[in-house]
């Protein structure tokens, strides 16, 4: 509304460093190898805001530079293997992960799920911060009435609630897990037959993975191609 881009990303021609500049008044500088990050912000920007951007888009980009693929997905561990739930905002990724955790399946990551190809092992899903962030109605659905009022806000303007998993044994797994499946969550439906599970063909599945890549707007064609070799 102010005519300023929400996010600008560019790479310095000579140093190879990347810069993420946000309209809120903070910026991150990342070296070309993804080994060092510098942060700078103006007065009035809260540490919570800096941490929120650092743990999402910036770290996802760093992981990409280190050879990982990041999906806009939440992940849980079922029988020792990682199951990812991907989809557009509002599809229920975090809510599904939280519901699984209440049924004895540890959460691996929320909102950003990183995958790494391990020689001789296959694709591993990596752990993220020990938390899930839920809208108030989702928190009430998963944890019962009154839960939203008891949980702290993650970011005030989003009104999401922060559920810390490090305070409850078995709720979060800190070790990578072999990838078992990726489920794409479709829009919510009033169909009495819902929910249903339908397989995707290889071409459709690849397209959906590309669409649901994290920090996709910060990746050029060369970067995007490298993720799916």
mmCIF file of C-alpha atoms in Angstrom:
data_model
loop_
_atom_site.group_PDB
_atom_site.id
_atom_site.type_symbol
_atom_site.label_atom_id
_atom_site.label_comp_id
_atom_site.label_asym_id
_atom_site.label_seq_id
_atom_site.Cartn_x
_atom_site.Cartn_y
_atom_site.Cartn_z
ATOM 1 C CA UNK A 1 0.000 0.000 0.000
ATOM 2 C CA UNK A 2 3.019 2.304 0.378
ATOM 3 C CA UNK A 3 4.451 1.388 -3.011
ATOM 4 C CA UNK A 4 7.451 -0.366 -1.446
ATOM 5 C CA UNK A 5 8.189 -4.006 -2.359
ATOM 6 C CA UNK A 6 7.466 -6.421 0.502
ATOM 7 C CA UNK A 7 10.755 -8.172 -0.195
ATOM 8 C CA UNK A 8 13.719 -7.456 -2.472
ATOM 9 C CA UNK A 9 16.397 -10.089 -3.109
ATOM 10 C CA UNK A 10 19.558 -9.571 -5.085
ATOM 11 C CA UNK A 11 23.084 -10.929 -5.455
ATOM 12 C CA UNK A 12 26.183 -8.757 -5.436
ATOM 13 C CA UNK A 13 28.035 -9.262 -8.722
ATOM 14 C CA UNK A 14 31.585 -9.287 -7.347
ATOM 15 C CA UNK A 15 31.258 -10.734 -3.817
ATOM 16 C CA UNK A 16 28.527 -13.265 -4.621
ATOM 17 C CA UNK A 17 26.687 -12.300 -1.426
ATOM 18 C CA UNK A 18 22.885 -12.288 -1.333
ATOM 19 C CA UNK A 19 20.753 -9.620 0.308
ATOM 20 C CA UNK A 20 17.174 -9.978 1.584
ATOM 21 C CA UNK A 21 15.603 -6.566 2.275
ATOM 22 C CA UNK A 22 12.139 -6.402 3.870
ATOM 23 C CA UNK A 23 9.772 -3.452 3.835
ATOM 24 C CA UNK A 24 9.429 -3.667 7.631
ATOM 25 C CA UNK A 25 12.927 -2.187 7.962
ATOM 26 C CA UNK A 26 15.273 -5.132 8.280
ATOM 27 C CA UNK A 27 17.770 -6.823 5.984
ATOM 28 C CA UNK A 28 19.899 -9.963 5.917
ATOM 29 C CA UNK A 29 23.194 -10.456 4.088
ATOM 30 C CA UNK A 30 24.172 -14.049 3.237
ATOM 31 C CA UNK A 31 27.531 -15.158 1.880
ATOM 32 C CA UNK A 32 27.556 -17.145 -1.366
ATOM 33 C CA UNK A 33 28.206 -20.481 0.374
ATOM 34 C CA UNK A 34 25.449 -20.056 2.947
ATOM 35 C CA UNK A 35 27.912 -20.167 5.846
ATOM 36 C CA UNK A 36 27.494 -16.702 7.373
ATOM 37 C CA UNK A 37 24.502 -14.398 7.884
ATOM 38 C CA UNK A 38 24.507 -10.746 8.927
ATOM 39 C CA UNK A 39 21.334 -8.943 10.056
ATOM 40 C CA UNK A 40 20.527 -5.248 10.339
ATOM 41 C CA UNK A 41 17.275 -3.536 11.332
ATOM 42 C CA UNK A 42 15.946 -0.109 12.155
ATOM 43 C CA UNK A 43 14.778 1.097 15.550
ATOM 44 C CA UNK A 44 11.375 -0.252 16.460
ATOM 45 C CA UNK A 45 11.787 -3.643 14.776
ATOM 46 C CA UNK A 46 11.309 -6.312 17.433
ATOM 47 C CA UNK A 47 13.649 -9.276 17.988
ATOM 48 C CA UNK A 48 10.614 -11.529 17.457
ATOM 49 C CA UNK A 49 10.182 -10.171 13.921
ATOM 50 C CA UNK A 50 13.875 -10.623 13.107
ATOM 51 C CA UNK A 51 13.736 -14.204 14.409
ATOM 52 C CA UNK A 52 10.542 -14.972 12.446
ATOM 53 C CA UNK A 53 12.092 -13.996 9.100
ATOM 54 C CA UNK A 54 15.426 -15.606 9.976
ATOM 55 C CA UNK A 55 13.871 -18.980 10.812
ATOM 56 C CA UNK A 56 11.685 -19.056 7.703
ATOM 57 C CA UNK A 57 12.728 -17.460 4.420
ATOM 58 C CA UNK A 58 16.362 -16.697 5.269
ATOM 59 C CA UNK A 59 17.231 -20.109 6.712
ATOM 60 C CA UNK A 60 15.330 -21.801 3.870
ATOM 61 C CA UNK A 61 17.492 -19.929 1.361
ATOM 62 C CA UNK A 62 20.653 -20.833 3.300
ATOM 63 C CA UNK A 63 19.628 -24.498 3.252
ATOM 64 C CA UNK A 64 19.111 -24.222 -0.506
ATOM 65 C CA UNK A 65 22.658 -22.884 -0.890
ATOM 66 C CA UNK A 66 23.835 -25.911 1.093
ATOM 67 C CA UNK A 67 22.161 -28.340 -1.276
ATOM 68 C CA UNK A 68 18.769 -28.908 0.398
ATOM 69 C CA UNK A 69 15.308 -28.528 -1.094
ATOM 70 C CA UNK A 70 12.789 -26.676 1.073
ATOM 71 C CA UNK A 71 9.053 -27.211 0.680
ATOM 72 C CA UNK A 72 6.202 -25.139 2.059
ATOM 73 C CA UNK A 73 5.123 -28.056 4.209
ATOM 74 C CA UNK A 74 4.813 -29.339 7.760
ATOM 75 C CA UNK A 75 6.189 -32.770 8.592
ATOM 76 C CA UNK A 76 5.638 -35.478 11.190
ATOM 77 C CA UNK A 77 7.272 -38.834 11.916
ATOM 78 C CA UNK A 78 5.121 -41.929 11.490
ATOM 79 C CA UNK A 79 6.718 -45.306 12.298
ATOM 80 C CA UNK A 80 10.182 -43.790 11.990
ATOM 81 C CA UNK A 81 9.603 -42.166 8.586
ATOM 82 C CA UNK A 82 8.776 -38.590 7.634
ATOM 83 C CA UNK A 83 5.399 -37.648 6.181
ATOM 84 C CA UNK A 84 5.037 -34.150 4.731
ATOM 85 C CA UNK A 85 1.838 -32.100 4.336
ATOM 86 C CA UNK A 86 2.281 -29.416 1.670
ATOM 87 C CA UNK A 87 -0.078 -26.807 0.309
ATOM 88 C CA UNK A 88 -1.018 -23.163 0.028
ATOM 89 C CA UNK A 89 -1.533 -20.998 3.138
ATOM 90 C CA UNK A 90 -4.724 -21.889 4.975
ATOM 91 C CA UNK A 91 -4.869 -25.496 3.783
ATOM 92 C CA UNK A 92 -4.165 -26.894 7.276
ATOM 93 C CA UNK A 93 -0.515 -27.935 7.176
ATOM 94 C CA UNK A 94 0.284 -26.880 10.740
ATOM 95 C CA UNK A 95 -3.101 -28.002 12.058
ATOM 96 C CA UNK A 96 -2.599 -31.469 10.580
ATOM 97 C CA UNK A 97 0.881 -31.735 12.087
ATOM 98 C CA UNK A 98 -0.427 -30.624 15.492
ATOM 99 C CA UNK A 99 -3.264 -33.147 15.318
ATOM 100 C CA UNK A 100 -0.795 -35.931 14.510
ATOM 101 C CA UNK A 101 1.363 -34.892 17.480
ATOM 102 C CA UNK A 102 -1.647 -35.281 19.764
ATOM 103 C CA UNK A 103 -1.922 -38.860 18.506
ATOM 104 C CA UNK A 104 1.644 -39.814 19.318
ATOM 105 C CA UNK A 105 3.524 -38.801 16.149
ATOM 106 C CA UNK A 106 6.386 -36.382 16.729
ATOM 107 C CA UNK A 107 6.472 -33.173 14.694
ATOM 108 C CA UNK A 108 9.608 -32.789 12.615
ATOM 109 C CA UNK A 109 9.093 -29.289 11.181
ATOM 110 C CA UNK A 110 6.339 -26.713 10.766
ATOM 111 C CA UNK A 111 5.698 -24.682 7.607
ATOM 112 C CA UNK A 112 9.245 -25.163 6.233
ATOM 113 C CA UNK A 113 10.377 -28.745 5.570
ATOM 114 C CA UNK A 114 13.911 -29.238 4.294
ATOM 115 C CA UNK A 115 14.941 -32.328 2.319
ATOM 116 C CA UNK A 116 18.517 -33.545 1.855
ATOM 117 C CA UNK A 117 19.705 -36.336 -0.425
ATOM 118 C CA UNK A 118 21.967 -38.649 1.575
ATOM 119 C CA UNK A 119 24.098 -41.050 -0.523
ATOM 120 C CA UNK A 120 23.149 -44.646 0.166
ATOM 121 C CA UNK A 121 20.146 -43.609 2.248
ATOM 122 C CA UNK A 122 17.889 -41.504 0.043
ATOM 123 C CA UNK A 123 15.938 -38.380 0.888
ATOM 124 C CA UNK A 124 15.994 -37.281 4.519
ATOM 125 C CA UNK A 125 13.560 -34.788 6.047
ATOM 126 C CA UNK A 126 15.391 -32.465 8.434
ATOM 127 C CA UNK A 127 14.100 -31.201 11.793
ATOM 128 C CA UNK A 128 13.052 -27.592 12.265
ATOM 129 C CA UNK A 129 12.300 -25.431 15.324
ATOM 130 C CA UNK A 130 10.343 -27.238 18.053
ATOM 131 C CA UNK A 131 7.029 -25.455 17.508
ATOM 132 C CA UNK A 132 3.839 -25.200 15.505
ATOM 133 C CA UNK A 133 1.984 -21.971 14.778
ATOM 134 C CA UNK A 134 -1.809 -22.182 14.589
ATOM 135 C CA UNK A 135 -4.698 -19.855 13.894
ATOM 136 C CA UNK A 136 -6.963 -19.504 16.958
ATOM 137 C CA UNK A 137 -9.740 -21.688 15.532
ATOM 138 C CA UNK A 138 -7.236 -24.445 14.713
ATOM 139 C CA UNK A 139 -5.755 -24.255 18.207
ATOM 140 C CA UNK A 140 -9.256 -24.636 19.671
ATOM 141 C CA UNK A 141 -9.986 -27.596 17.387
ATOM 142 C CA UNK A 142 -6.765 -29.476 18.190
ATOM 143 C CA UNK A 143 -6.298 -28.622 21.870
ATOM 144 C CA UNK A 144 -9.838 -27.895 23.035
ATOM 145 C CA UNK A 145 -11.881 -24.881 24.048
ATOM 146 C CA UNK A 146 -9.950 -22.009 25.604
ATOM 147 C CA UNK A 147 -6.606 -23.095 24.128
ATOM 148 C CA UNK A 148 -6.250 -19.995 21.947
ATOM 149 C CA UNK A 149 -6.501 -17.684 24.959
ATOM 150 C CA UNK A 150 -3.824 -19.601 26.848
ATOM 151 C CA UNK A 151 -1.273 -19.757 24.025
ATOM 152 C CA UNK A 152 1.013 -16.777 23.256
ATOM 153 C CA UNK A 153 0.766 -14.916 19.958
ATOM 154 C CA UNK A 154 3.461 -15.765 17.442
ATOM 155 C CA UNK A 155 3.319 -12.452 15.556
ATOM 156 C CA UNK A 156 0.673 -9.888 16.628
ATOM 157 C CA UNK A 157 -0.448 -8.905 13.104
ATOM 158 C CA UNK A 158 -0.968 -12.558 12.106
ATOM 159 C CA UNK A 159 -2.910 -13.493 15.240
ATOM 160 C CA UNK A 160 -1.391 -16.987 15.128
ATOM 161 C CA UNK A 161 -0.733 -18.873 18.353
ATOM 162 C CA UNK A 162 2.632 -20.386 19.226
ATOM 163 C CA UNK A 163 2.673 -23.972 20.488
ATOM 164 C CA UNK A 164 6.065 -24.878 21.928
ATOM 165 C CA UNK A 165 6.892 -28.539 21.509
ATOM 166 C CA UNK A 166 10.185 -28.583 23.418
ATOM 167 C CA UNK A 167 8.296 -28.496 26.708
ATOM 168 C CA UNK A 168 6.525 -31.807 26.059
ATOM 169 C CA UNK A 169 8.586 -35.006 25.699
ATOM 170 C CA UNK A 170 8.009 -36.875 22.451
ATOM 171 C CA UNK A 171 6.260 -34.003 20.661
ATOM 172 C CA UNK A 172 9.250 -33.003 18.521
ATOM 173 C CA UNK A 173 11.936 -35.093 16.844
ATOM 174 C CA UNK A 174 15.399 -33.550 16.624
ATOM 175 C CA UNK A 175 16.916 -36.130 14.256
ATOM 176 C CA UNK A 176 16.376 -36.420 10.465
ATOM 177 C CA UNK A 177 13.982 -39.091 9.221
ATOM 178 C CA UNK A 178 13.790 -40.907 5.846
ATOM 179 C CA UNK A 179 11.094 -39.467 3.609
ATOM 180 C CA UNK A 180 8.063 -41.709 3.195
ATOM 181 C CA UNK A 181 5.492 -39.505 1.431
ATOM 182 C CA UNK A 182 4.395 -35.980 0.537
ATOM 183 C CA UNK A 183 0.680 -35.217 0.748
ATOM 184 C CA UNK A 184 -0.682 -32.161 -1.057
ATOM 185 C CA UNK A 185 -3.574 -30.619 0.866
ATOM 186 C CA UNK A 186 -6.394 -29.453 -1.391
ATOM 187 C CA UNK A 187 -8.839 -26.615 -0.585
ATOM 188 C CA UNK A 188 -11.291 -27.365 2.199
ATOM 189 C CA UNK A 189 -14.433 -29.098 1.016
ATOM 190 C CA UNK A 190 -17.997 -29.605 2.257
ATOM 191 C CA UNK A 191 -18.242 -32.816 0.258
ATOM 192 C CA UNK A 192 -19.674 -35.497 2.587
ATOM 193 C CA UNK A 193 -17.196 -37.943 1.076
ATOM 194 C CA UNK A 194 -14.186 -35.862 2.149
ATOM 195 C CA UNK A 195 -11.448 -36.383 2.986
ATOM 196 C CA UNK A 196 -10.136 -38.546 0.179
ATOM 197 C CA UNK A 197 -6.609 -39.501 -0.888
ATOM 198 C CA UNK A 198 -5.793 -39.554 -4.598
ATOM 199 C CA UNK A 199 -2.411 -40.319 -6.210
ATOM 200 C CA UNK A 200 -0.677 -37.789 -8.463
ATOM 201 C CA UNK A 201 1.127 -38.795 -11.629
ATOM 202 C CA UNK A 202 4.830 -37.985 -11.854
ATOM 203 C CA UNK A 203 4.413 -34.872 -13.998
ATOM 204 C CA UNK A 204 1.645 -33.482 -11.793
ATOM 205 C CA UNK A 205 3.577 -34.328 -8.654
ATOM 206 C CA UNK A 206 6.707 -32.543 -9.871
ATOM 207 C CA UNK A 207 4.673 -29.477 -10.806
ATOM 208 C CA UNK A 208 3.095 -29.357 -7.352
ATOM 209 C CA UNK A 209 6.520 -29.691 -5.701
ATOM 210 C CA UNK A 210 7.750 -26.739 -7.757
ATOM 211 C CA UNK A 211 4.697 -24.693 -6.817
ATOM 212 C CA UNK A 212 5.104 -25.525 -3.134
ATOM 213 C CA UNK A 213 8.813 -24.790 -2.931
ATOM 214 C CA UNK A 214 9.750 -22.393 -0.124
ATOM 215 C CA UNK A 215 11.406 -19.031 -1.001
ATOM 216 C CA UNK A 216 10.601 -19.782 -4.651
ATOM 217 C CA UNK A 217 10.449 -16.052 -5.411
ATOM 218 C CA UNK A 218 14.115 -15.734 -4.388
ATOM 219 C CA UNK A 219 15.356 -18.495 -6.718
ATOM 220 C CA UNK A 220 16.274 -17.940 -10.347
ATOM 221 C CA UNK A 221 15.882 -20.623 -13.018
ATOM 222 C CA UNK A 222 19.348 -22.073 -12.337
ATOM 223 C CA UNK A 223 18.613 -22.384 -8.617
ATOM 224 C CA UNK A 224 15.200 -23.921 -9.218
ATOM 225 C CA UNK A 225 16.633 -26.480 -11.631
ATOM 226 C CA UNK A 226 19.341 -27.459 -9.124
ATOM 227 C CA UNK A 227 16.712 -28.337 -6.512
ATOM 228 C CA UNK A 228 15.130 -31.092 -8.590
ATOM 229 C CA UNK A 229 18.103 -32.788 -10.184
#
